[in-house]
């Protein structure tokens, strides 16, 4: 019998993030506390998000609105790397980025966790920015998924290609 396997990845749905950003921009445009303050949120490059406001507190409030929209759309906040507000002339800018993929260091941490605490007979391979977990028993794979979900990782994970 062939091995069963699945992949551990960190991928975001770009369209869902875009929808969350657009919803946040609409809310900022209509909210009373943001009227006539120059408050805005936009894409900055492919994975960057730039927030503009006239005060640090407003910039952080816009970031909170954006986080709220991400949560409602089912996107983990672990994919958002927040920046610090910085003064730029008369306005404050806050740049954040959406991260995707699993770094080598993170992949090694997850594979060590699976080797140490997971069931015996489970193989883990690092393939670029994802991990392939395989085993002869599907129950072992279910156990590994529960183990990784229960671990307090500092990045978001999804489980794909389960077969």
XYZ file of C-alpha atoms in Angstrom:
163
model
C 0.000 0.000 0.000
C 1.303 3.460 -0.899
C 2.048 6.096 1.721
C -0.612 8.665 2.514
C 0.555 12.263 2.719
C -0.357 15.925 3.097
C 1.445 19.260 2.831
C 1.859 21.903 5.521
C 1.880 25.339 3.860
C 1.459 29.007 4.710
C -0.548 30.447 1.832
C -2.976 33.336 1.861
C -5.935 33.939 -0.389
C -4.883 37.224 -1.988
C -8.472 37.980 -3.048
C -9.751 37.646 0.514
C -7.022 40.006 1.783
C -7.935 42.454 -0.981
C -11.605 42.246 0.017
C -10.701 42.868 3.676
C -8.595 45.884 2.660
C -11.425 47.307 0.539
C -13.933 46.819 3.371
C -11.577 48.555 5.797
C -11.109 51.450 3.340
C -14.907 51.819 3.000
C -15.373 51.810 6.765
C -12.614 54.406 7.212
C -14.226 56.634 4.561
C -17.600 56.570 6.328
C -16.649 56.574 10.020
C -17.121 59.854 11.855
C -13.846 59.684 13.787
C -11.869 59.403 10.525
C -13.662 62.221 8.611
C -11.361 64.965 7.237
C -8.234 63.426 8.815
C -6.550 62.142 5.654
C -6.927 58.572 6.922
C -6.355 55.935 4.225
C -5.294 52.322 3.737
C -3.846 51.024 0.458
C -1.698 48.305 -1.084
C 2.006 49.116 -1.238
C 3.553 46.610 -3.628
C 2.391 43.011 -3.813
C 2.356 42.139 -0.105
C 2.724 45.539 1.568
C -0.067 47.564 3.143
C 0.360 51.255 3.831
C -1.756 53.180 6.307
C -1.773 56.973 6.344
C -3.268 59.165 9.062
C -2.604 62.447 10.865
C -1.768 60.844 14.260
C -0.186 57.639 15.609
C -3.398 56.642 17.389
C -5.466 57.011 14.204
C -2.999 54.898 12.229
C -3.204 52.162 14.877
C -7.029 52.451 14.879
C -7.040 51.919 11.093
C -4.802 48.862 11.581
C -7.315 47.508 14.137
C -10.166 47.990 11.631
C -8.118 46.092 9.005
C -7.323 43.273 11.465
C -11.024 42.983 12.289
C -11.847 42.603 8.590
C -9.113 39.953 8.166
C -10.530 37.940 11.068
C -14.050 38.101 9.611
C -12.685 36.790 6.302
C -10.957 33.838 8.005
C -7.366 35.013 7.523
C -4.981 34.406 10.407
C -3.413 37.504 11.954
C -0.137 35.560 12.081
C 0.256 36.365 8.362
C 0.300 40.106 9.131
C 3.627 41.630 10.135
C 2.829 44.974 11.694
C 5.132 47.933 11.290
C 5.632 50.866 13.656
C 3.995 54.250 12.967
C 6.528 56.763 11.673
C 6.236 60.482 11.074
C 6.425 61.542 7.415
C 5.991 65.297 7.150
C 2.581 66.188 8.527
C 1.217 62.653 8.322
C 1.932 59.371 10.041
C 2.604 56.261 7.942
C 2.414 52.667 9.087
C 3.644 49.940 6.758
C 2.673 46.313 7.314
C 3.287 43.241 5.199
C 1.392 40.035 4.527
C 3.747 37.043 4.802
C 3.414 33.869 2.814
C 5.453 30.669 2.785
C 7.359 28.846 5.509
C 11.008 29.831 6.014
C 13.710 27.158 6.401
C 14.018 27.944 10.106
C 10.254 27.584 10.649
C 10.169 24.376 8.590
C 12.955 22.856 10.697
C 11.082 23.819 13.872
C 7.878 22.081 12.666
C 9.696 18.970 11.420
C 11.549 18.671 14.749
C 8.215 18.984 16.592
C 6.701 16.200 14.455
C 9.762 13.934 14.869
C 9.932 14.460 18.638
C 6.252 14.386 19.606
C 4.520 12.804 16.621
C 3.802 9.127 16.014
C 6.613 6.845 14.880
C 6.810 6.013 11.179
C 5.892 9.535 10.043
C 8.297 11.070 7.524
C 8.720 14.836 7.080
C 10.374 16.403 4.032
C 11.078 20.112 3.571
C 10.229 21.090 -0.010
C 11.008 24.761 -0.598
C 8.514 26.794 1.412
C 6.311 23.849 2.434
C 6.565 20.538 4.267
C 5.420 17.129 3.011
C 4.336 14.754 5.767
C 3.843 11.098 4.829
C 3.018 7.886 6.628
C 1.630 4.423 5.952
C -1.270 5.029 8.368
C -3.806 7.814 7.824
C -4.525 7.888 11.567
C -0.925 8.948 12.164
C -1.401 11.825 9.722
C -4.541 12.913 11.586
C -2.504 12.860 14.791
C 0.192 15.036 13.204
C -2.425 17.574 12.023
C -3.819 17.779 15.565
C -0.277 18.124 16.969
C 0.662 20.980 14.600
C -2.676 22.752 15.133
C -2.182 22.523 18.902
C 1.400 23.814 18.774
C 1.878 27.525 19.449
C 3.610 28.468 16.193
C 4.439 32.068 15.306
C 3.163 31.652 11.730
C -0.076 30.464 10.122
C -0.313 26.941 8.701
C -2.761 25.227 6.392
C -2.986 21.549 5.482
C -3.443 20.761 1.782
C -3.200 17.808 -0.645
C -4.350 15.238 1.898
C -4.308 11.862 0.141
